[in-house]
mmCIF file of C-alpha atoms and ligand atoms in Angstrom:
data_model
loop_
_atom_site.group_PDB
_atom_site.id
_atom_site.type_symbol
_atom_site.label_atom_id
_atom_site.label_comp_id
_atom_site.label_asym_id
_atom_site.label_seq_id
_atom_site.Cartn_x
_atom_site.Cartn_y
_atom_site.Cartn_z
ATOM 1 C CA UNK A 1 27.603 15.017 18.013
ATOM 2 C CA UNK A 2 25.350 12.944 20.084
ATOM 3 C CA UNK A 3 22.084 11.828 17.579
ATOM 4 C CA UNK A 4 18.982 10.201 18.513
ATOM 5 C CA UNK A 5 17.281 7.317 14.987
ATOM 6 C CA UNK A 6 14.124 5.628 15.499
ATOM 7 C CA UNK A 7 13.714 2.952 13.554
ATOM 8 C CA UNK A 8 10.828 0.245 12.628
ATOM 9 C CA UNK A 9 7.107 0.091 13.196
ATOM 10 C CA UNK A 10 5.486 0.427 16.396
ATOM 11 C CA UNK A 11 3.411 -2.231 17.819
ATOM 12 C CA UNK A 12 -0.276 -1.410 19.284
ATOM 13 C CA UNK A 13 -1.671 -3.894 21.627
ATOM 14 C CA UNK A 14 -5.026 -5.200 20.705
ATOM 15 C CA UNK A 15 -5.457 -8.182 23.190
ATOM 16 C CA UNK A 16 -3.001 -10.634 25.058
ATOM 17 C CA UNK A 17 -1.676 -12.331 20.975
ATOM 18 C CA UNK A 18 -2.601 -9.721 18.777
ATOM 19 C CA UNK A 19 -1.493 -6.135 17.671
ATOM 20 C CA UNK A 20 -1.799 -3.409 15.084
ATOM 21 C CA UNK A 21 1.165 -2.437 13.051
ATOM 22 C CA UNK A 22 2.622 -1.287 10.072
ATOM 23 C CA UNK A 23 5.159 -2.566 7.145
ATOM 24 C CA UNK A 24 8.288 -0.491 8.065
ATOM 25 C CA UNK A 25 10.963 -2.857 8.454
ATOM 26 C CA UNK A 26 13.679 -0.632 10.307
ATOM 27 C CA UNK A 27 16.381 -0.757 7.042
ATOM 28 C CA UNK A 28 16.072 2.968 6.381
ATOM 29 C CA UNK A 29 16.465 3.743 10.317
ATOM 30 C CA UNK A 30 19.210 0.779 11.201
ATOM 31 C CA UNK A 31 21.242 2.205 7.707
ATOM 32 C CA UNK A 32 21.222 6.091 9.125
ATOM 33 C CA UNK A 33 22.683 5.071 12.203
ATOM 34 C CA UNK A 34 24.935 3.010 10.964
ATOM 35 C CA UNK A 35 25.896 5.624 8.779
ATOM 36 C CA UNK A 36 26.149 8.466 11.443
ATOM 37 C CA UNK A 37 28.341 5.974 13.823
ATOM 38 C CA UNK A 38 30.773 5.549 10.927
ATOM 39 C CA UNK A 39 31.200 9.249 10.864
ATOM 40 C CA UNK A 40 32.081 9.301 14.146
ATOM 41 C CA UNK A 41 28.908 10.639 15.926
ATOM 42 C CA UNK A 42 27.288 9.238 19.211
ATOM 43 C CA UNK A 43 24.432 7.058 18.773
ATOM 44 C CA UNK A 44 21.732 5.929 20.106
ATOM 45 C CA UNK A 45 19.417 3.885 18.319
ATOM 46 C CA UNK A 46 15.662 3.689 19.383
ATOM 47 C CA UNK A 47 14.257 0.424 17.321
ATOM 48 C CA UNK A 48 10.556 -0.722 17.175
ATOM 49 C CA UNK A 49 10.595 -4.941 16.675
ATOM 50 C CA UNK A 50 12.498 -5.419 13.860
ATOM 51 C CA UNK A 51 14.263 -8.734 12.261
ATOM 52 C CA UNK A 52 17.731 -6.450 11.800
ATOM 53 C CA UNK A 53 21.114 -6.529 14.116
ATOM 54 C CA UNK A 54 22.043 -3.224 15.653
ATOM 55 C CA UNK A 55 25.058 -1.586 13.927
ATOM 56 C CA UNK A 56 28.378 -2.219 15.736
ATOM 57 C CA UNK A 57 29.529 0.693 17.581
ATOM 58 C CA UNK A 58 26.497 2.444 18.867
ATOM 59 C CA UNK A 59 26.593 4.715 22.222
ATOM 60 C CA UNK A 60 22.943 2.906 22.730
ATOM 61 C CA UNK A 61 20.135 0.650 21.194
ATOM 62 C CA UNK A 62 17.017 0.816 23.177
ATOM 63 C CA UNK A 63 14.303 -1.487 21.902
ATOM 64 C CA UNK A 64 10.901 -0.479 22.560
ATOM 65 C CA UNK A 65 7.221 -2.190 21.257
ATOM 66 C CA UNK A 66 4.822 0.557 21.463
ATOM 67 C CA UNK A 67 4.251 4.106 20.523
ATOM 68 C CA UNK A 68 4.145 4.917 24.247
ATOM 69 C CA UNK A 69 7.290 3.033 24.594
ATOM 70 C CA UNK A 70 8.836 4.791 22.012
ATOM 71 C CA UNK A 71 7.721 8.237 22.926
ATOM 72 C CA UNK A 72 8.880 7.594 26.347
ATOM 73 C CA UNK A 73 12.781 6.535 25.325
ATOM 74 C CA UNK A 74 12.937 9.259 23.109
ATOM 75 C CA UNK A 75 11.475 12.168 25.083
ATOM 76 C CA UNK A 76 13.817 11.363 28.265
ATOM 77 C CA UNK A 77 16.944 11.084 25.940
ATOM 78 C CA UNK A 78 16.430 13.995 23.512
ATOM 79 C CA UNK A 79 17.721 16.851 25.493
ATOM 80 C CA UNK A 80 20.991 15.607 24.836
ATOM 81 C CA UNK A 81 21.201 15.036 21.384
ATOM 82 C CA UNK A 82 22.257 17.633 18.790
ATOM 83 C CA UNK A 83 20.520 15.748 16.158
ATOM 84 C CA UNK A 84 16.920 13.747 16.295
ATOM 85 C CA UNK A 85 16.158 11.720 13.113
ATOM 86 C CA UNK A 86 12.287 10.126 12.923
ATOM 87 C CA UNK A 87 12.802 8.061 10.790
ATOM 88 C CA UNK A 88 10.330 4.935 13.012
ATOM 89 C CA UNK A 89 6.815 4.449 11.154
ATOM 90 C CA UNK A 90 4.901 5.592 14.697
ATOM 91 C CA UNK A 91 1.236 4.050 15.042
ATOM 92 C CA UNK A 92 -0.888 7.154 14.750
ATOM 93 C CA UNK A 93 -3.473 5.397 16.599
ATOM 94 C CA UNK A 94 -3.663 2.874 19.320
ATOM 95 C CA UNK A 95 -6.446 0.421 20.637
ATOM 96 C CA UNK A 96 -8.079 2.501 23.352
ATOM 97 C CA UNK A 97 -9.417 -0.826 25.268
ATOM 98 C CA UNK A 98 -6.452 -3.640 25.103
ATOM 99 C CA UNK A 99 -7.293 -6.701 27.061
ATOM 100 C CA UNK A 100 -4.535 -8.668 29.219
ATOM 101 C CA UNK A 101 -6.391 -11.878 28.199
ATOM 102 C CA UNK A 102 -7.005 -13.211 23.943
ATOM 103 C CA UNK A 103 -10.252 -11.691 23.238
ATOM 104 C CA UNK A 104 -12.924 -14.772 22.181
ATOM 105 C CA UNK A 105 -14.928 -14.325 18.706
ATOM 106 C CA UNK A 106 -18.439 -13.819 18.347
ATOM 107 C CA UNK A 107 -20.854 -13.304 15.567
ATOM 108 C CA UNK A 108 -21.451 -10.387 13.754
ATOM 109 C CA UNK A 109 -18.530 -7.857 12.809
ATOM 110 C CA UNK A 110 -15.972 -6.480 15.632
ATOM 111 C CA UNK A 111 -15.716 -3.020 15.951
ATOM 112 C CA UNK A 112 -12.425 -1.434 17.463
ATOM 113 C CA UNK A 113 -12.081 1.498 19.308
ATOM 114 C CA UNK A 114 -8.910 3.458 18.762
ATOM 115 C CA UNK A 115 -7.353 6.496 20.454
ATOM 116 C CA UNK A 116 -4.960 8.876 19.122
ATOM 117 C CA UNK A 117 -1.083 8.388 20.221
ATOM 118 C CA UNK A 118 1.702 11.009 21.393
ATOM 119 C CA UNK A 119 2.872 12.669 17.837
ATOM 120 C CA UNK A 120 6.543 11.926 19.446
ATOM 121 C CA UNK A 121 8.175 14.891 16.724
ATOM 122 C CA UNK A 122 5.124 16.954 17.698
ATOM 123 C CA UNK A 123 6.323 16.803 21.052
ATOM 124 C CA UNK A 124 10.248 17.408 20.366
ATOM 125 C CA UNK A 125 9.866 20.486 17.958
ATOM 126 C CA UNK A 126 7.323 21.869 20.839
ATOM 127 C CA UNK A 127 10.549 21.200 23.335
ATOM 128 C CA UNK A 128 13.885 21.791 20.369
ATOM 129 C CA UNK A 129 16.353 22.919 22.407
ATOM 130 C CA UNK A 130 18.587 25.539 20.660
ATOM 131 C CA UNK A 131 20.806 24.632 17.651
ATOM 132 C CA UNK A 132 18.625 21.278 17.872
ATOM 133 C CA UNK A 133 18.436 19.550 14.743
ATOM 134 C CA UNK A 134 14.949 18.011 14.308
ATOM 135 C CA UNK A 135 14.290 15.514 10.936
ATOM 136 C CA UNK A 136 11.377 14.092 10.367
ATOM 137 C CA UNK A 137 9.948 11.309 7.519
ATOM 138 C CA UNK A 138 6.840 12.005 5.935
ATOM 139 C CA UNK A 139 5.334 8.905 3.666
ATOM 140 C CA UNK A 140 3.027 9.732 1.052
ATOM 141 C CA UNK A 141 1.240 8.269 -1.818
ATOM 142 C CA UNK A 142 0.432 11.227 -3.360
ATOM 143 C CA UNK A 143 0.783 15.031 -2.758
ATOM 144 C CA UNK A 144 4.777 14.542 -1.500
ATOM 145 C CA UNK A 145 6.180 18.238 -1.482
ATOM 146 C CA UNK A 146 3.045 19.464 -0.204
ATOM 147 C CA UNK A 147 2.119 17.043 2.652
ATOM 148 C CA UNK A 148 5.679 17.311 3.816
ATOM 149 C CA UNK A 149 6.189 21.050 3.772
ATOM 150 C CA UNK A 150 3.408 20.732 5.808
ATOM 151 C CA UNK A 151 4.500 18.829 8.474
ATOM 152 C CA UNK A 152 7.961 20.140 8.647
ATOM 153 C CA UNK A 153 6.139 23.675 9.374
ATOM 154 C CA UNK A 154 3.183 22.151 11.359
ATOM 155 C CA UNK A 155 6.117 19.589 13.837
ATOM 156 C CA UNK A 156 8.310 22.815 13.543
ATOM 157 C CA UNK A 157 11.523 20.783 11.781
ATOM 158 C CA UNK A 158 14.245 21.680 10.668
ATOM 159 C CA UNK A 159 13.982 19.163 7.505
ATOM 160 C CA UNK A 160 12.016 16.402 6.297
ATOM 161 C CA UNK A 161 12.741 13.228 4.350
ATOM 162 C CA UNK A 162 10.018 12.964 2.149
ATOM 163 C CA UNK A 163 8.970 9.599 0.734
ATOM 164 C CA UNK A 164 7.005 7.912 -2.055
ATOM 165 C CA UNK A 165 5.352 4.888 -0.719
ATOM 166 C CA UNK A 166 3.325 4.522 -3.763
ATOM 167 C CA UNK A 167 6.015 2.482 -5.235
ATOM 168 C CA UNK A 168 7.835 -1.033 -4.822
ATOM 169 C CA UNK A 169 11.173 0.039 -5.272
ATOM 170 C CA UNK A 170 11.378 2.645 -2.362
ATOM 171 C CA UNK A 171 9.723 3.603 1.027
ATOM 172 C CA UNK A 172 8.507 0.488 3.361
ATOM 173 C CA UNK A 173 10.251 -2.799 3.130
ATOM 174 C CA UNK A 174 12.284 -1.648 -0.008
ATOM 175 C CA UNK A 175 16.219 -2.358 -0.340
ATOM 176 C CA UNK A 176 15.863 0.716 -2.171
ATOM 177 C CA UNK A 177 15.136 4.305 -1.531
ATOM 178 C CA UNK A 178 14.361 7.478 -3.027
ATOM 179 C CA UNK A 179 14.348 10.496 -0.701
ATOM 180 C CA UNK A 180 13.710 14.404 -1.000
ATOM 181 C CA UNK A 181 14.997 16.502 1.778
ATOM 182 C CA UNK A 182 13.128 19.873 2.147
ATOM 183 C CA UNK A 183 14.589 22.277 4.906
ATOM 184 C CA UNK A 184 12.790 24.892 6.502
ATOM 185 C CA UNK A 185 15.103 27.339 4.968
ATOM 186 C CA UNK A 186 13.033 26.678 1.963
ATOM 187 C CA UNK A 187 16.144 24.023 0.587
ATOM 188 C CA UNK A 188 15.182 21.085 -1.631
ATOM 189 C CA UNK A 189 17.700 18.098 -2.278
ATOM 190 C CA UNK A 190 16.478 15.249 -4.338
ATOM 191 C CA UNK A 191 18.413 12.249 -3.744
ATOM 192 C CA UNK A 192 18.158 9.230 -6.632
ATOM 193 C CA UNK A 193 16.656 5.568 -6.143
ATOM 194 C CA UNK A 194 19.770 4.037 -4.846
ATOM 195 C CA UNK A 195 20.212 1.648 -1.647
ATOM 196 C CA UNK A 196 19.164 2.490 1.573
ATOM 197 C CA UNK A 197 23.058 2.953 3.219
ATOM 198 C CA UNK A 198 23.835 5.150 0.466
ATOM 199 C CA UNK A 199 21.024 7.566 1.044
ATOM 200 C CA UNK A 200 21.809 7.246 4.504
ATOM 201 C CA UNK A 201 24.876 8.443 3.749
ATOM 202 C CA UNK A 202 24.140 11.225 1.381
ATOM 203 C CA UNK A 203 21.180 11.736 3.927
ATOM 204 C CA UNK A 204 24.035 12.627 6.302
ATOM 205 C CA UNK A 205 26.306 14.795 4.050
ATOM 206 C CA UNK A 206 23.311 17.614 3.456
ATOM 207 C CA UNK A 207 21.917 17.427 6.802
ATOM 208 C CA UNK A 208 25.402 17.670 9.100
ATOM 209 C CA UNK A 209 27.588 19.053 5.951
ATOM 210 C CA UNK A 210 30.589 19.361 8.548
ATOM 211 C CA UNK A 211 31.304 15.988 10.353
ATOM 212 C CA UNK A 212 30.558 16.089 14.149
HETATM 213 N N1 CTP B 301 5.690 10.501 14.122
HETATM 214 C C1 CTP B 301 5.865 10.646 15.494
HETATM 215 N N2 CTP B 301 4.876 10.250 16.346
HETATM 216 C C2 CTP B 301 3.722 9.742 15.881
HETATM 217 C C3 CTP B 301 3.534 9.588 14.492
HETATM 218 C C4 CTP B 301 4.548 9.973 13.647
HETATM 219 O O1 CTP B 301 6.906 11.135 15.922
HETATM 220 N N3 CTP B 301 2.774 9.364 16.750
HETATM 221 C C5 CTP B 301 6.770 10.934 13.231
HETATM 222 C C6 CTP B 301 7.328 9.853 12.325
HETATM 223 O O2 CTP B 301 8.440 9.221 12.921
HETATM 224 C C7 CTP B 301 7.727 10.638 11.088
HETATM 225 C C8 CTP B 301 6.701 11.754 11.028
HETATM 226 O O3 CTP B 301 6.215 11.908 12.373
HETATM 227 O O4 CTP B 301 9.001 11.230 11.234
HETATM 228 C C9 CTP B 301 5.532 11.415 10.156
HETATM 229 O O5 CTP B 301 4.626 12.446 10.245
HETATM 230 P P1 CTP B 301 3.053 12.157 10.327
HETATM 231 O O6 CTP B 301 2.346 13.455 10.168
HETATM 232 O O7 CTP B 301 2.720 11.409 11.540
HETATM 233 O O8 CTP B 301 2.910 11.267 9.097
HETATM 234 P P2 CTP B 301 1.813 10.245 8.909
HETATM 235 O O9 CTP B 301 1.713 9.300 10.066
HETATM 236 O O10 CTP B 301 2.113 9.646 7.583
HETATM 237 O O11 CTP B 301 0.568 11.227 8.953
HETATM 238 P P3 CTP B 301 -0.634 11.288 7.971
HETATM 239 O O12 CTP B 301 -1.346 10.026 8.258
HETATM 240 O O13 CTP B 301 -1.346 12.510 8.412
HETATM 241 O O14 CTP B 301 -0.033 11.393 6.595
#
């Protein structure tokens, strides 16, 4: 099966040196693919600036900065891909006025104007092509099962990884993760604290229980 990762943060432009961004570090995106390529599957990777090497054997890694990047390699490759995983922490919003040249300080506060970005998953389970698997991440600090099961009905998914980010040892920038999968079919799978390629892995088993 051909399947479509996102990985890492996005980058928002603020001025020529500076940008908005967010703590995800690409491990829990870089390990699924990795994980699905070892299967056997087709994959293409779409990464956000990370400090991680692309997994050997992927169909493709396409490196993007942005949210508008990102939304753009994943819309025009999705209609081939059995399988879309979100797992990229997307900017949710993006500075509405970036300037080509470093901005110069003044005195008195700064005040930034942001705009809303492309909800890329939005998008995709608007446009899920039948028998299209669509997975999204949803990181919470509090609330988990209900802010997910809310976006897996609101994005239209077909399951969510649901994550505790209230905690050091899994979510953003942890070695570690903790995940649970709800489906749409009303399924729940709670998979332990354990490293992020083994969840990956397990992450794989429940999701495409038959291999390719
Ligand atoms: N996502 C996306 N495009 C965006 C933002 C997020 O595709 N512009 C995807 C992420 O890759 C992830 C899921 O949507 O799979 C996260 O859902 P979202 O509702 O955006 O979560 P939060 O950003 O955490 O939203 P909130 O701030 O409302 O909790």
């Amino acid at each position: 099966m051909r399947i479509l990762v996102t990985a890492g943060p996005t980058r928002e432009a603020v001025d020529a040196v500076r940008f908005l961004s967010n703590k995800s570090t690409g491990r829990m995106g870089y390990a699924l693919a990795k994980a699905a390529v070892e299967v056997g599957h087709d994959v293409i990777l779409v990464s956000g600036p990370v400090a991680l090497t692309p997994p050997d054997g992927l169909l493709e890694f396409v490196p993007v900065v942005s949210a508008a990047d990102m939304a753009e390699a994943v819309k025009s490759r999705a209609s081939g891909c059995g399988m879309i995983v979100m797992c990229a922490a997307v900017a949710d919003y993006t500075p509405a006025h970036p300037t080509d040249r470093k901005m110069k300080k003044a005195d008195g506060n700064l005040f930034l104007e942001l705009k809303r970005t492309e909800d890329i998953l939005k998008t995709l389970g608007q446009q899920k092509k039948p028998g299209q698997i669509l997975v999204g991440f949803a990181a919470e600090t509090d609330g988990l099962e209900q802010y997910a099961r809310a976006k897996l009905a609101a994005k239209n998914l077909d399951w969510i990884a649901a994550n505790d980010v209230s905690r050091p040892d899994r979510g953003f920038a942890a070695g570690t993760n903790a995940v649970t999968l709800f489906a749409a079919d009303g399924r729940r799978f709670d998979l332990p604290l354990q490293s992020k390629d083994a969840i990956a892995k397990e992450m794989l088993a429940v999701l495409l229980p038959s291999p390719r």
